Amino acid sequence: MGPALMNVDLNSVVLALVLGLIFLVLFEILRIHVSRGRTPPGRRPFPFVGTLPYFIKDPMGSARSIHHYGEMATEYLGRQPVIILNTVQITKEALVQEASTFSGRPTLPLIDWITNGLGIIMVTFGHSWRQQKKFALNTLRHFGLGRKSVEERVLEESSYLVAEMLKAEGMAFDPQHAVQNAVSNIICSIVFGDRFEYDNKHFAYLLNILNENFMLTGSPVGQMLNLVPFIKHFPGPHQKILQNSSELMAFIRKKVKEHRQTLDPENPRDFIDAYLLEIEKQKIHEDSTFHDENMVMSTSDLFLAGTNTTTTTIRWGLIFLTENTEVQERCHEEIVQVLGYDRQPSMDDRDKLPYTYAAVHEIQRCANIVPFGVVHATTQPTKLRGYDIPKGTMIMTNLTAIFSDKKHWKSPDTFNPENFLDENGHFYKPEAFIAFSVGPRVCLGETLARTELFLYIVSLLQRIHFSWPLNSQRPDMDGILGAVRFPHPFKITCRSRDAKD
């Protein structure tokens, strides 16, 4: 009787589990049906995982197709609805006209795991964000952001970058490290008070793990942790994200320790010095958010944001300029006509270089490095175009749709600087160009990025001709979608230009 009863009990347990699973699936299907009736239209989500399978299968194809559902659409990150804004008009209505309501950040387990709710970029909209952003902006400006001093740093670094690239003249080489080191050196000089040589192996390693984390956080590995947060307690590829973050934090903490030991309160050298002084200054205020861990995370945010996005844009730029030789040659001719071969460019030259300046913007449009912008969240219940949107709803801007909207672009589907030129050949910026977002959470480093993009690209085109190596395979233009959209690894060939050309 014992084995028979045990068999009956086992069968009952299995039956109960099967019935329970069926009930959960049916309940989830019903919940999805009810949810879809309350939200803007969009693709039918799968139970529990939402529309993530579509993105995993074809990220950029998915991004390009969402606008067919109208100016607003709904995707699902697991069980959570995500409202997608597909036009520039509704984006500005939400992020500018209703800024306080749409400027939050969602609670994402992966981000919280890495940041502990600290820093600037992904911290929720509130007191800490306001304090940290205001301090960061004021400090960056104090150390040259938007002034000639930063411009001079970029120009000095551009001469090192040109020389570094021409070391491989005539040979096929991957420009990623040289470009990333050059870009990173600018934010490093502001934040750490130092730059790093291109052959510094430790810094090269840090840049590599930085790239790896940008890849992993937007990959299926990162999204799985957002769906099933408890897996952070178990081994797996997701642990590499925390390991890389910890190494970057250790590098910053070491820099903070060095700064604390050599700090001169009368002569702050950089962002870290200024932050150390602000911690002391704010100790008398109970609501201060200035402390060591926030300093480390805010420094990390500036370092990461000031390195990866501009680097990725320039790498895409090299692809577009190499692929479109007529654009590259026209830019070079304009640059040489205005600057010659020896005078370095300045930001004051933008009006004199309208075609080149347009090409720089066209690189940003076509690179589209953050196809859905940085995710926002509603800070309170609201309405948008007749839809009720609960507090905490994730909001994304479909820059892929906005940057290819036929209403705003002459050549929406091709690389063409004419998109940024009027009928008289003068530069103009269409309303739909919102590469740095809009509203209170506009990119903190916009001014620095604009300076770097223009001066680096002009300096490179002035001195170097770029071409594809013989018999090379062109990179897949969809790229790799992580936290940003990276180009696939590629190699190019450099040839020095001079007056004899």
PDB file of C-alpha atoms in Angstrom, residues 140 143 153 184-196 203 206-207 248-259 262 269-273 295-296 298-304 307:
ATOM      1  CA  LEU A 140      32.545  71.042 -15.513  1.00  0.00           C
ATOM      2  CA  PHE A 143      37.124  73.413 -15.529  1.00  0.00           C
ATOM      3  CA  ARG A 153      42.638  70.186 -24.858  1.00  0.00           C
ATOM      4  CA  SER A 184      38.446  59.434 -23.009  1.00  0.00           C
ATOM      5  CA  ASN A 185      41.517  61.587 -22.385  1.00  0.00           C
ATOM      6  CA  ILE A 186      39.400  64.739 -22.529  1.00  0.00           C
ATOM      7  CA  ILE A 187      36.945  63.718 -19.801  1.00  0.00           C
ATOM      8  CA  CYS A 188      39.853  62.178 -17.863  1.00  0.00           C
ATOM      9  CA  SER A 189      41.693  65.504 -17.898  1.00  0.00           C
ATOM     10  CA  ILE A 190      38.608  67.200 -16.439  1.00  0.00           C
ATOM     11  CA  VAL A 191      37.636  64.497 -13.934  1.00  0.00           C
ATOM     12  CA  PHE A 192      41.008  63.023 -12.920  1.00  0.00           C
ATOM     13  CA  GLY A 193      43.309  65.874 -13.977  1.00  0.00           C
ATOM     14  CA  ASP A 194      45.305  63.520 -16.178  1.00  0.00           C
ATOM     15  CA  ARG A 195      45.450  61.908 -19.630  1.00  0.00           C
ATOM     16  CA  PHE A 196      46.693  58.444 -20.560  1.00  0.00           C
ATOM     17  CA  PHE A 203      44.067  52.031 -19.218  1.00  0.00           C
ATOM     18  CA  LEU A 206      39.804  49.557 -18.436  1.00  0.00           C
ATOM     19  CA  LEU A 207      38.493  50.824 -21.766  1.00  0.00           C
ATOM     20  CA  LEU A 248      36.071  50.452 -12.755  1.00  0.00           C
ATOM     21  CA  MET A 249      34.941  51.579  -9.305  1.00  0.00           C
ATOM     22  CA  ALA A 250      38.253  50.386  -7.826  1.00  0.00           C
ATOM     23  CA  PHE A 251      40.140  52.479 -10.396  1.00  0.00           C
ATOM     24  CA  ILE A 252      38.104  55.568  -9.452  1.00  0.00           C
ATOM     25  CA  ARG A 253      38.470  54.936  -5.710  1.00  0.00           C
ATOM     26  CA  LYS A 254      42.233  54.734  -6.165  1.00  0.00           C
ATOM     27  CA  LYS A 255      42.155  58.097  -7.937  1.00  0.00           C
ATOM     28  CA  VAL A 256      40.022  59.566  -5.128  1.00  0.00           C
ATOM     29  CA  LYS A 257      42.503  58.321  -2.518  1.00  0.00           C
ATOM     30  CA  GLU A 258      45.405  59.927  -4.405  1.00  0.00           C
ATOM     31  CA  HIS A 259      43.481  63.193  -4.694  1.00  0.00           C
ATOM     32  CA  THR A 262      47.398  65.725  -2.280  1.00  0.00           C
ATOM     33  CA  ARG A 269      42.683  70.660  -9.893  1.00  0.00           C
ATOM     34  CA  ASP A 270      39.691  68.771 -11.271  1.00  0.00           C
ATOM     35  CA  PHE A 271      36.225  67.336 -10.634  1.00  0.00           C
ATOM     36  CA  ILE A 272      37.357  64.968  -7.867  1.00  0.00           C
ATOM     37  CA  ASP A 273      39.093  67.762  -5.953  1.00  0.00           C
ATOM     38  CA  MET A 295      31.300  60.896  -5.619  1.00  0.00           C
ATOM     39  CA  VAL A 296      32.550  57.588  -6.998  1.00  0.00           C
ATOM     40  CA  SER A 298      28.986  60.432 -10.261  1.00  0.00           C
ATOM     41  CA  THR A 299      32.611  60.309 -11.401  1.00  0.00           C
ATOM     42  CA  SER A 300      31.913  56.955 -13.021  1.00  0.00           C
ATOM     43  CA  ASP A 301      28.883  58.376 -14.829  1.00  0.00           C
ATOM     44  CA  LEU A 302      30.939  61.251 -16.246  1.00  0.00           C
ATOM     45  CA  PHE A 303      33.799  58.935 -17.225  1.00  0.00           C
ATOM     46  CA  LEU A 304      31.525  56.379 -18.915  1.00  0.00           C
ATOM     47  CA  THR A 307      34.037  58.141 -23.247  1.00  0.00           C
TER      48      THR A 307
END
